Amino acid sequence: MDWSRYDAALFDLDGVVTPTAEVHMRAWAEMFSDFLSSWDGAGDTSAYTDQDYFDHVDGKPRFDGVRDFLTSRGIELPEGADDAPADEVSVKGLGNRKNDAFNAVLERDGVTAYPGSVALLDHLRDLGMPLAVVSSSANAPAVLTAAGLLDRFATVVDGRVAKELGLAGKPAPDTFHHAAQVLEAPDARAVVLEDATSGVRAGRAGDFGLVVGVDRGAGAEALRAAGADVVVSDLAELVGAGDEGAGS
């Protein structure tokens, strides 16, 4: 990997830098388990399981995950407002309760970045490469802080930033474009690193200089079909020897 051909690296967070999906799974389990144990209305209140997560929650926007899980259990709740308090028994109240649970689990259990990802971050720091995190999660700064990596990135374009700026989410390339602009790097000289096919599609749609697919389970073939130029199973594979520096 010759990093001297590029001026910036744009990292997705979950599945690329940190295994945050595990934290999300624990947060969903704690929130739904508490809700089901206290719910005395109609519907199935049997124990929440990991299979519920994979069947109804995984990969979906938070409120959609709540709504789909409740539907699977035959439980009807009012929708609620986006800023519904976490103690409100509504779809969005539960969604916000999950967000609080995520932050509590993160603070309690922490999160450890993938060693290979840290190795690449160390390498790019030595090269003087400007870095960004581009994540749809609103919790990205908290995750990076918990992992001890926040100071590695010149900018974090997360769900909150995207909402404030009116940027379309992945698979649209808008958030990656914005990150590259903040780093003052032309898109054609920026590298996108993603583990999700939607993120890879965003990188391809944006005509970035290189789109790296990180195979954490999506499958190399699916990532290539989505537009990845290179597929790796660990970011340590991208630690190049003999790089002279960013933009050299």
XYZ file of C-alpha atoms in Angstrom:
248
model
C 0.000 0.000 0.000
C 1.615 3.229 -1.179
C 0.078 5.907 1.032
C 2.189 8.611 -0.617
C -0.402 8.657 -3.440
C -3.077 9.998 -1.082
C -3.670 13.086 1.043
C -6.309 11.889 3.547
C -7.921 8.746 4.995
C -11.638 8.634 5.830
C -12.575 5.846 8.259
C -15.951 4.424 9.091
C -16.037 3.626 12.817
C -18.026 0.525 13.746
C -16.440 -2.554 12.224
C -13.473 -0.613 10.875
C -11.819 1.031 13.883
C -13.805 -0.415 16.797
C -16.038 -3.489 17.320
C -18.827 -1.226 18.558
C -21.588 -3.567 17.388
C -20.971 -5.589 20.547
C -21.693 -2.526 22.684
C -24.866 -1.819 20.710
C -26.000 -5.418 21.196
C -25.565 -5.186 24.974
C -27.379 -1.848 25.079
C -30.348 -3.177 23.087
C -30.515 -6.247 25.320
C -30.501 -4.194 28.521
C -33.120 -1.743 27.268
C -35.544 -4.316 25.844
C -35.122 -6.695 28.796
C -36.010 -3.893 31.209
C -38.983 -2.854 29.085
C -40.371 -6.379 28.664
C -40.090 -7.126 32.371
C -42.177 -4.055 33.200
C -44.714 -4.172 30.347
C -48.160 -5.366 31.456
C -50.052 -4.715 28.227
C -50.875 -7.037 25.353
C -48.120 -8.855 23.511
C -45.328 -11.363 23.933
C -43.053 -10.465 26.851
C -40.807 -13.526 26.753
C -37.095 -12.889 27.216
C -35.260 -10.796 24.628
C -32.566 -12.802 22.811
C -29.607 -12.206 20.514
C -31.731 -13.629 17.698
C -34.198 -10.776 18.244
C -31.303 -8.392 17.625
C -30.267 -10.027 14.361
C -33.849 -10.469 13.145
C -35.282 -7.053 13.972
C -32.635 -4.519 15.051
C -29.225 -5.067 13.470
C -28.231 -2.457 10.903
C -31.404 -0.400 11.179
C -31.855 3.180 12.344
C -32.590 3.133 16.061
C -36.295 3.998 15.943
C -36.905 1.521 13.113
C -35.293 -1.201 15.214
C -37.586 -0.449 18.154
C -40.647 -0.372 15.925
C -39.830 -3.639 14.161
C -39.057 -5.506 17.385
C -42.288 -4.355 19.031
C -44.255 -5.403 15.951
C -42.657 -8.862 16.152
C -43.954 -9.164 19.718
C -47.420 -7.806 18.975
C -46.833 -4.781 21.223
C -48.316 -1.452 20.164
C -46.929 1.814 21.505
C -47.438 5.436 20.472
C -44.718 6.819 18.200
C -43.581 9.717 20.401
C -41.412 12.671 19.415
C -37.775 12.500 18.336
C -36.757 14.059 21.656
C -39.075 11.925 23.779
C -37.696 11.424 27.294
C -36.104 8.055 27.891
C -38.712 7.138 30.514
C -41.593 7.655 28.072
C -43.249 4.433 26.945
C -43.267 5.131 23.223
C -41.297 3.968 20.194
C -38.973 6.961 20.294
C -38.859 7.002 24.077
C -37.512 3.449 23.991
C -35.123 4.411 21.213
C -33.741 7.227 23.317
C -33.600 4.889 26.318
C -31.448 2.569 24.216
C -29.128 5.465 23.420
C -28.741 6.151 27.138
C -28.113 2.436 27.709
C -25.448 2.475 24.991
C -23.606 5.318 26.694
C -23.905 3.570 30.075
C -22.543 0.289 28.686
C -19.764 2.169 26.913
C -18.786 3.952 30.119
C -19.026 0.772 32.195
C -17.406 -1.751 29.836
C -15.439 0.487 27.487
C -14.454 -0.523 23.980
C -11.122 -1.691 22.611
C -10.162 -0.834 19.055
C -9.054 -3.558 16.664
C -5.256 -3.945 17.111
C -4.703 -3.942 13.356
C -6.643 -0.693 13.048
C -4.503 0.942 15.728
C -1.399 -0.272 13.888
C -2.596 1.490 10.738
C -3.499 4.641 12.660
C 0.005 4.654 14.147
C 1.515 4.237 10.690
C -0.547 7.052 9.178
C 0.270 9.333 12.103
C 3.959 8.747 11.412
C 3.336 9.685 7.772
C 1.524 12.881 8.741
C -1.682 11.731 7.019
C -4.807 13.731 7.989
C -7.565 11.406 9.230
C -11.337 11.604 9.645
C -14.061 9.385 11.038
C -17.267 9.308 8.986
C -20.019 7.487 10.862
C -23.808 7.497 10.825
C -23.794 6.988 14.597
C -24.455 9.968 16.845
C -22.222 8.295 19.446
C -19.004 8.347 17.428
C -17.145 10.913 19.602
C -18.044 8.982 22.767
C -16.862 5.715 21.241
C -13.576 7.254 20.113
C -13.077 8.779 23.558
C -13.714 5.421 25.238
C -11.233 3.769 22.876
C -8.643 6.486 23.544
C -8.519 7.470 19.873
C -10.391 10.756 19.592
C -7.205 12.783 19.232
C -6.129 10.722 16.216
C -8.762 12.307 13.977
C -8.816 15.879 12.732
C -12.588 15.737 12.255
C -15.498 13.466 13.125
C -18.475 13.593 10.772
C -21.159 11.705 12.663
C -24.939 11.480 12.576
C -25.367 14.725 14.464
C -23.087 16.647 12.115
C -24.900 15.186 9.115
C -28.261 16.254 10.527
C -27.042 19.769 11.341
C -25.595 20.247 7.850
C -28.396 18.475 5.998
C -26.027 15.849 4.576
C -27.527 12.687 3.129
C -26.381 9.493 4.810
C -24.656 6.505 3.261
C -24.873 5.135 0.581
C -24.837 8.771 -0.576
C -21.258 10.107 -0.578
C -22.106 13.458 1.062
C -20.610 12.801 4.507
C -17.360 11.544 2.982
C -17.242 14.579 0.685
C -17.634 16.867 3.686
C -14.880 15.116 5.639
C -12.476 15.387 2.695
C -13.283 19.091 2.366
C -12.570 19.666 6.060
C -9.213 17.921 5.617
C -8.576 20.023 2.484
C -8.042 16.908 0.396
C -9.416 16.412 -3.134
C -11.786 13.450 -3.293
C -9.507 11.810 -5.861
C -6.670 11.782 -3.302
C -8.716 10.526 -0.340
C -9.057 6.902 0.800
C -12.373 5.570 2.127
C -12.234 2.611 4.536
C -15.566 0.814 5.124
C -16.882 -2.552 6.287
C -20.507 -2.101 5.144
C -21.675 -2.391 1.556
C -23.633 0.856 1.935
C -20.455 2.680 2.954
C -18.466 1.135 0.129
C -21.172 2.269 -2.282
C -20.854 5.776 -0.844
C -17.117 5.758 -1.513
C -17.607 4.510 -5.045
C -20.371 7.030 -5.749
C -18.068 9.817 -4.600
C -15.235 8.859 -6.957
C -12.698 8.782 -4.150
C -9.138 7.820 -4.925
C -9.349 4.409 -3.269
C -12.171 2.501 -1.596
C -11.039 -0.153 0.870
C -13.512 -2.792 1.988
C -12.833 -4.281 5.418
C -14.364 -7.742 5.567
C -15.741 -8.218 9.075
C -18.474 -10.527 7.850
C -20.080 -8.842 4.829
C -17.943 -10.988 2.520
C -15.191 -9.997 0.117
C -17.355 -10.681 -2.918
C -20.168 -8.423 -1.664
C -17.731 -5.621 -0.853
C -16.130 -5.832 -4.292
C -19.551 -5.892 -5.929
C -20.420 -2.714 -4.027
C -17.336 -1.019 -5.446
C -14.357 -1.768 -3.208
C -11.020 -1.479 -5.007
C -9.248 -3.477 -2.307
C -10.627 -5.864 0.326
C -8.742 -6.733 3.518
C -9.706 -8.660 6.626
C -7.542 -6.523 8.918
C -6.279 -2.970 8.516
C -2.786 -4.052 9.492
C -2.561 -5.334 5.908
C -2.452 -1.693 4.785
C 0.631 -0.765 6.771
C 3.049 -0.135 3.919
C 6.792 -0.207 3.991
C 8.748 2.615 2.473
C 6.012 5.267 2.432
C 7.611 8.681 2.405
C 4.691 10.735 3.657
C 1.259 11.946 2.759
C 1.095 13.708 -0.567
C 4.785 13.205 -1.349
